Short mmCIF file of C-alpha atoms in Angstrom, two decimals:
data_model
loop_
_atom_site.label_atom_id
_atom_site.label_comp_id
_atom_site.label_asym_id
_atom_site.label_seq_id
_atom_site.Cartn_x
_atom_site.Cartn_y
_atom_site.Cartn_z
CA MET A 1 30.55 -43.79 -21.12
CA ASN A 2 29.25 -46.18 -23.75
CA ARG A 3 28.65 -43.34 -26.14
CA PRO A 4 25.25 -42.72 -27.67
CA LEU A 5 25.44 -42.94 -31.45
CA VAL A 6 24.19 -39.92 -33.36
CA GLY A 7 23.58 -38.65 -36.87
CA THR A 8 25.48 -40.12 -39.77
CA LEU A 9 27.64 -42.19 -37.45
CA ALA A 10 24.60 -44.06 -36.21
CA THR A 11 23.44 -44.70 -39.77
CA ALA A 12 26.81 -46.05 -40.80
CA VAL A 13 27.16 -48.16 -37.69
CA LEU A 14 23.70 -49.64 -37.99
CA GLY A 15 24.48 -50.57 -41.56
CA ALA A 16 27.43 -52.57 -40.26
CA ALA A 17 25.56 -54.11 -37.34
CA ALA A 18 25.11 -57.42 -39.07
CA LEU A 19 28.88 -57.75 -39.32
CA VAL A 20 29.56 -56.82 -35.72
CA GLY A 21 27.40 -59.54 -34.22
CA THR A 22 30.03 -62.19 -34.87
CA VAL A 23 33.06 -60.16 -33.87
CA GLY A 24 34.66 -59.52 -30.50
CA THR A 25 32.34 -60.23 -27.60
CA ALA A 26 30.46 -63.46 -27.20
CA GLN A 27 26.87 -63.26 -28.34
CA ALA A 28 24.76 -65.45 -26.12
CA ALA A 29 21.94 -67.44 -27.58
CA PRO A 30 18.96 -67.67 -25.22
CA GLY A 31 19.83 -70.07 -22.43
CA ALA A 32 23.48 -70.34 -23.44
CA ALA A 33 24.88 -68.46 -20.48
CA ALA A 34 26.93 -70.57 -18.11
CA SER A 35 25.98 -70.45 -14.46
CA HIS A 36 28.23 -68.41 -12.20
CA HIS A 37 26.26 -69.50 -9.17
CA GLY A 38 27.28 -73.13 -9.12
CA GLN A 39 24.19 -74.97 -8.01
CA HIS A 40 21.75 -72.31 -9.20
CA LYS A 41 20.02 -72.79 -12.51
CA THR A 42 20.27 -69.94 -14.99
CA LYS A 43 17.28 -68.44 -16.74
CA ALA A 44 17.22 -68.03 -20.49
CA VAL A 45 17.86 -64.39 -21.31
CA ASP A 46 16.55 -63.05 -24.62
CA PHE A 47 15.55 -59.71 -26.15
CA ALA A 48 11.85 -59.70 -25.22
CA GLY A 49 10.98 -56.38 -23.59
CA THR A 50 14.14 -54.59 -24.67
CA VAL A 51 13.93 -51.53 -26.92
CA ALA A 52 16.11 -49.75 -29.44
CA LEU A 53 16.39 -45.98 -29.17
CA SER A 54 17.73 -43.74 -31.91
CA ASN A 55 21.17 -43.76 -30.28
CA CYS A 56 21.05 -46.15 -27.32
CA SER A 57 19.51 -49.28 -25.83
CA GLY A 58 16.81 -49.64 -23.19
CA SER A 59 14.02 -51.80 -21.85
CA VAL A 60 10.39 -51.74 -20.78
CA VAL A 61 10.52 -52.16 -17.01
CA ARG A 62 8.11 -52.69 -14.18
CA MET A 63 8.39 -52.26 -10.44
CA PRO A 64 7.42 -55.21 -8.23
CA THR A 65 4.25 -53.27 -7.33
CA SER A 66 3.37 -52.20 -10.88
CA GLN A 67 -0.07 -53.19 -12.13
CA ALA A 68 -1.18 -54.26 -15.61
CA ASN A 69 -3.06 -51.02 -16.27
CA ASP A 70 -0.25 -48.72 -15.09
CA PRO A 71 1.52 -46.64 -17.76
CA ALA A 72 4.53 -48.64 -18.92
CA LEU A 73 8.00 -47.32 -18.14
CA VAL A 74 11.07 -47.44 -20.37
CA MET A 75 14.55 -47.26 -18.81
CA SER A 76 17.74 -46.07 -20.48
CA ASN A 77 20.78 -44.01 -19.44
CA GLY A 78 20.75 -40.40 -18.32
CA HIS A 79 23.39 -39.68 -20.96
CA CYS A 80 20.99 -40.98 -23.66
CA LEU A 81 18.45 -38.24 -22.92
CA GLU A 82 17.29 -36.62 -26.17
CA SER A 83 17.55 -33.09 -24.74
CA GLY A 84 21.24 -33.59 -23.91
CA MET A 85 23.25 -35.05 -21.06
CA PRO A 86 22.25 -33.74 -17.62
CA GLY A 87 24.99 -31.76 -15.92
CA ALA A 88 26.65 -32.88 -12.71
CA GLY A 89 24.12 -32.40 -9.92
CA GLU A 90 21.21 -31.93 -12.33
CA VAL A 91 17.99 -33.90 -11.88
CA ILE A 92 15.15 -33.77 -14.41
CA VAL A 93 11.59 -34.76 -13.55
CA ASP A 94 8.28 -34.59 -15.46
CA GLN A 95 9.78 -33.28 -18.70
CA PRO A 96 7.50 -33.70 -21.74
CA SER A 97 8.79 -36.21 -24.27
CA SER A 98 7.45 -37.90 -27.39
CA ARG A 99 10.45 -40.18 -27.90
CA ARG A 100 9.82 -43.37 -29.84
CA PHE A 101 11.12 -46.81 -28.90
CA THR A 102 11.29 -49.87 -31.13
CA LEU A 103 10.04 -52.83 -29.09
CA LEU A 104 11.83 -56.14 -29.63
CA ASP A 105 10.61 -59.71 -29.23
CA LYS A 106 12.71 -62.59 -27.88
CA SER A 107 14.50 -63.00 -31.21
CA ALA A 108 15.39 -59.29 -31.46
CA ARG A 109 12.76 -58.68 -34.13
CA GLY A 110 11.15 -55.24 -33.99
CA VAL A 111 7.44 -55.82 -33.40
CA GLY A 112 6.20 -52.25 -33.02
CA THR A 113 6.76 -48.78 -31.66
CA ILE A 114 5.82 -47.32 -28.30
CA ARG A 115 6.07 -43.64 -27.48
CA ALA A 116 6.95 -41.68 -24.36
CA THR A 117 4.67 -39.04 -22.92
CA LYS A 118 7.29 -37.67 -20.52
CA VAL A 119 10.65 -38.13 -18.87
CA ALA A 120 9.58 -39.18 -15.40
CA TYR A 121 13.14 -38.99 -14.05
CA ALA A 122 16.65 -38.47 -15.40
CA THR A 123 20.06 -37.82 -13.88
CA MET A 124 23.75 -38.54 -14.24
CA THR A 125 24.44 -37.88 -10.56
CA ASP A 126 25.21 -40.93 -8.35
CA THR A 127 23.70 -43.06 -11.13
CA ASP A 128 23.10 -42.74 -14.89
CA VAL A 129 19.44 -43.29 -15.67
CA THR A 130 16.46 -41.97 -17.59
CA ILE A 131 13.00 -43.39 -16.93
CA TYR A 132 10.35 -42.53 -19.49
CA GLN A 133 6.61 -42.85 -18.93
CA THR A 134 4.86 -44.08 -22.07
CA GLY A 135 1.35 -43.65 -23.43
CA SER A 136 0.74 -47.41 -23.30
CA THR A 137 -0.09 -49.63 -20.34
CA TYR A 138 1.66 -52.92 -19.72
CA ALA A 139 -1.59 -54.69 -20.54
CA GLN A 140 -1.90 -52.89 -23.88
CA ILE A 141 1.66 -53.76 -24.84
CA GLU A 142 1.18 -57.42 -23.92
CA GLN A 143 -2.16 -57.63 -25.71
CA LYS A 144 -0.86 -56.00 -28.90
CA TYR A 145 2.66 -57.43 -29.07
CA GLY A 146 2.75 -60.36 -26.64
CA ILE A 147 5.63 -58.71 -24.76
CA LYS A 148 5.94 -58.51 -20.98
CA PRO A 149 8.16 -55.98 -19.17
CA LEU A 150 11.37 -56.79 -17.36
CA GLU A 151 11.15 -56.52 -13.57
CA LEU A 152 13.60 -54.46 -11.53
CA ALA A 153 15.22 -56.37 -8.69
CA THR A 154 14.97 -54.84 -5.22
CA GLU A 155 18.12 -56.37 -3.69
CA HIS A 156 21.73 -55.30 -4.12
CA PRO A 157 23.40 -57.44 -6.80
CA ALA A 158 25.94 -60.03 -5.69
CA LYS A 159 29.60 -60.31 -6.60
CA GLY A 160 30.10 -63.25 -8.94
CA ALA A 161 26.50 -63.23 -10.16
CA GLY A 162 26.04 -64.26 -13.77
CA ILE A 163 24.69 -61.42 -15.90
CA SER A 164 23.61 -60.71 -19.46
CA VAL A 165 23.83 -57.20 -20.92
CA VAL A 166 21.05 -57.06 -23.52
CA SER A 167 21.48 -54.37 -26.18
CA GLY A 168 18.36 -53.60 -28.16
CA TYR A 169 20.32 -51.17 -30.35
CA TRP A 170 22.85 -53.76 -31.49
CA LYS A 171 20.52 -56.76 -31.06
CA LYS A 172 23.35 -58.38 -29.15
CA ILE A 173 23.72 -60.06 -25.75
CA TYR A 174 26.96 -59.83 -23.79
CA THR A 175 27.39 -62.52 -21.12
CA CYS A 176 29.77 -62.30 -18.17
CA SER A 177 29.58 -61.93 -14.39
CA ILE A 178 29.89 -59.22 -11.76
CA ASP A 179 33.57 -58.79 -10.95
CA GLY A 180 32.92 -56.45 -8.05
CA PHE A 181 31.71 -53.02 -7.02
CA VAL A 182 33.31 -49.59 -7.26
CA PRO A 183 32.63 -47.18 -4.36
CA THR A 184 33.06 -44.15 -6.66
CA LEU A 185 33.37 -44.11 -10.43
CA LYS A 186 34.42 -40.76 -11.93
CA GLU A 187 34.14 -39.75 -15.57
CA GLY A 188 34.57 -36.17 -16.71
CA ASP A 189 32.25 -33.99 -14.61
CA TRP A 190 30.17 -36.93 -13.37
CA THR A 191 30.45 -39.18 -10.33
CA TRP A 192 28.60 -42.47 -9.83
CA LYS A 193 28.34 -44.46 -6.62
CA ASP A 194 28.55 -48.21 -5.95
CA SER A 195 28.95 -49.08 -9.63
CA VAL A 196 29.05 -52.62 -11.02
CA ARG A 197 32.31 -53.76 -12.63
CA TYR A 198 32.03 -56.51 -15.25
CA THR A 199 34.40 -59.39 -15.82
CA PRO A 200 36.32 -58.97 -19.11
CA GLU A 201 33.90 -60.94 -21.29
CA CYS A 202 31.43 -58.03 -21.45
CA LYS A 203 33.15 -55.79 -23.99
CA THR A 204 30.30 -53.32 -24.39
CA ILE A 205 30.55 -50.57 -27.01
CA GLY A 206 28.85 -47.35 -28.06
CA GLY A 207 25.13 -47.93 -28.57
CA THR A 208 24.91 -50.43 -25.69
CA SER A 209 24.27 -47.50 -23.32
CA GLY A 210 21.06 -48.10 -21.37
CA SER A 211 21.03 -51.87 -21.86
CA PRO A 212 19.41 -53.76 -18.99
CA VAL A 213 21.84 -55.92 -17.02
CA VAL A 214 19.87 -59.08 -16.27
CA ASP A 215 20.80 -61.45 -13.44
CA THR A 216 20.81 -64.87 -15.11
CA THR A 217 19.65 -66.60 -11.93
CA THR A 218 16.64 -64.41 -11.10
CA GLY A 219 15.85 -63.09 -14.57
CA LYS A 220 15.45 -59.61 -13.05
CA VAL A 221 17.21 -56.38 -13.95
CA ALA A 222 20.11 -55.78 -11.55
CA ALA A 223 21.71 -52.75 -13.19
CA ILE A 224 21.89 -50.55 -16.29
CA ASN A 225 24.91 -50.64 -18.58
CA ASN A 226 26.59 -47.25 -18.95
CA THR A 227 30.35 -46.92 -19.44
CA GLY A 228 33.80 -48.33 -20.01
CA ASN A 229 37.40 -47.15 -20.07
CA GLU A 230 38.32 -46.99 -23.75
CA ASP A 231 41.80 -45.45 -23.94
CA GLY A 232 43.39 -45.92 -20.52
CA GLU A 233 43.06 -42.24 -19.65
CA LYS A 234 42.29 -41.18 -16.09
CA CYS A 235 38.81 -39.88 -15.17
CA THR A 236 38.12 -38.32 -18.60
CA VAL A 237 35.01 -38.70 -20.76
CA ASN A 238 34.84 -42.31 -22.01
CA ASN A 239 37.65 -43.18 -19.59
CA PRO A 240 36.18 -43.57 -16.10
CA CYS A 241 38.47 -44.13 -13.14
CA GLU A 242 37.80 -46.05 -9.95
CA VAL A 243 38.10 -44.37 -6.55
CA ASP A 244 38.18 -46.61 -3.47
CA GLU A 245 37.09 -45.83 0.09
CA ASN A 246 40.52 -44.34 0.86
CA GLY A 247 40.52 -42.08 -2.19
CA ASN A 248 42.99 -44.17 -4.19
CA VAL A 249 42.43 -43.80 -7.94
CA THR A 250 42.95 -46.67 -10.39
CA VAL A 251 42.40 -47.03 -14.13
CA HIS A 252 41.40 -50.25 -15.88
CA GLN A 253 41.53 -49.86 -19.65
CA GLY A 254 38.97 -52.06 -21.43
CA THR A 255 36.89 -52.59 -18.29
CA ASN A 256 33.18 -51.84 -18.50
CA TYR A 257 30.62 -50.82 -15.89
CA ALA A 258 26.96 -50.51 -14.98
CA GLU A 259 24.90 -48.63 -12.41
CA GLU A 260 22.74 -50.51 -9.91
CA THR A 261 18.96 -50.14 -10.15
CA TYR A 262 17.72 -51.96 -7.04
CA GLY A 263 16.87 -48.69 -5.26
CA ILE A 264 14.65 -47.31 -8.03
CA PRO A 265 11.44 -49.21 -7.09
CA LYS A 266 11.38 -47.45 -3.70
CA CYS A 267 10.93 -44.16 -5.56
CA PHE A 268 7.81 -45.17 -7.49
CA GLY A 269 4.39 -45.52 -5.88
CA ALA A 270 0.90 -46.54 -6.98
CA GLY A 271 0.24 -46.04 -10.67
CA ASN A 272 4.00 -45.99 -11.38
CA LYS A 273 4.11 -42.41 -10.11
CA LEU A 274 7.49 -41.00 -9.14
CA ASP A 275 7.70 -40.15 -5.42
CA LEU A 276 11.16 -38.94 -4.47
CA SER A 277 9.99 -38.31 -0.89
CA ALA A 278 8.93 -41.93 -0.35
CA ALA A 279 10.53 -43.84 2.51
CA GLY A 280 13.79 -45.44 1.41
CA CYS A 281 14.05 -43.50 -1.87
CA ALA A 282 17.69 -42.50 -2.30
CA LEU A 283 17.66 -41.17 -5.86
CA PRO A 284 19.06 -37.64 -6.15
CA LYS A 285 16.40 -34.95 -6.00
CA PRO A 286 16.05 -31.73 -8.01
CA ALA A 287 17.43 -28.58 -6.46
CA GLY A 288 15.03 -27.12 -3.94
CA VAL A 289 13.32 -30.43 -3.11
CA ARG A 290 13.54 -31.41 0.50
CA ARG A 291 15.66 -34.50 1.06
#
């Protein structure tokens, strides 16, 4: 997985962040992404609404049905959870949290801090996501900072779609397209389903975990960045392997991946309240909850 950065490593890495921005992957200026949809115009993608965590990236997100006075939600990876990575099969809901997030404007400037009140949902089973509920409403954030949330798409992403992976931690945008989809992606004890595979231009690194993957045609969040095969190993931590419908296992060193998010809105109802029993909600449920 795109490893969360911790302790002294994070301090050292952040100190070198200014150097990294010009090395390796292409850093897209707003609007610089080329269209992968031919006739479709691309939307300028910037940092507004993204956040930096202590060890990962994330974003303030809204559901299509979210209202201005609903508590704002912040999305990052399950493996970025401050209490530790959820085990295989583990689902966490309504866990108290006071985690802080640095909110960024379109130029990646930190404009303020918002704080979680709880982990609404977190898992590393089938997907790799943590959704925090914050103590601020969308309206309060917009009024105070002039920042609007990113909206989660509700349709399955398309092969070939142009995407931008926006890392609030690194203040860096990776631009590529969706190379295809992986029926099963295995890494260590964890298994993810229908994962997004990037084209080679998106060379994401540790600290980009939790970055929103923005469709450059719609401007909506299509997925959440989470992992890549670093060393060419097979199905080990930081070295995910692909498993096709027939069970064939392949390894693609240097290839990076994301987990789709289009199904998440079906699991949140009025007031941005989690409802895992809602019609169409396919997120894994905690043990003992009726499916």
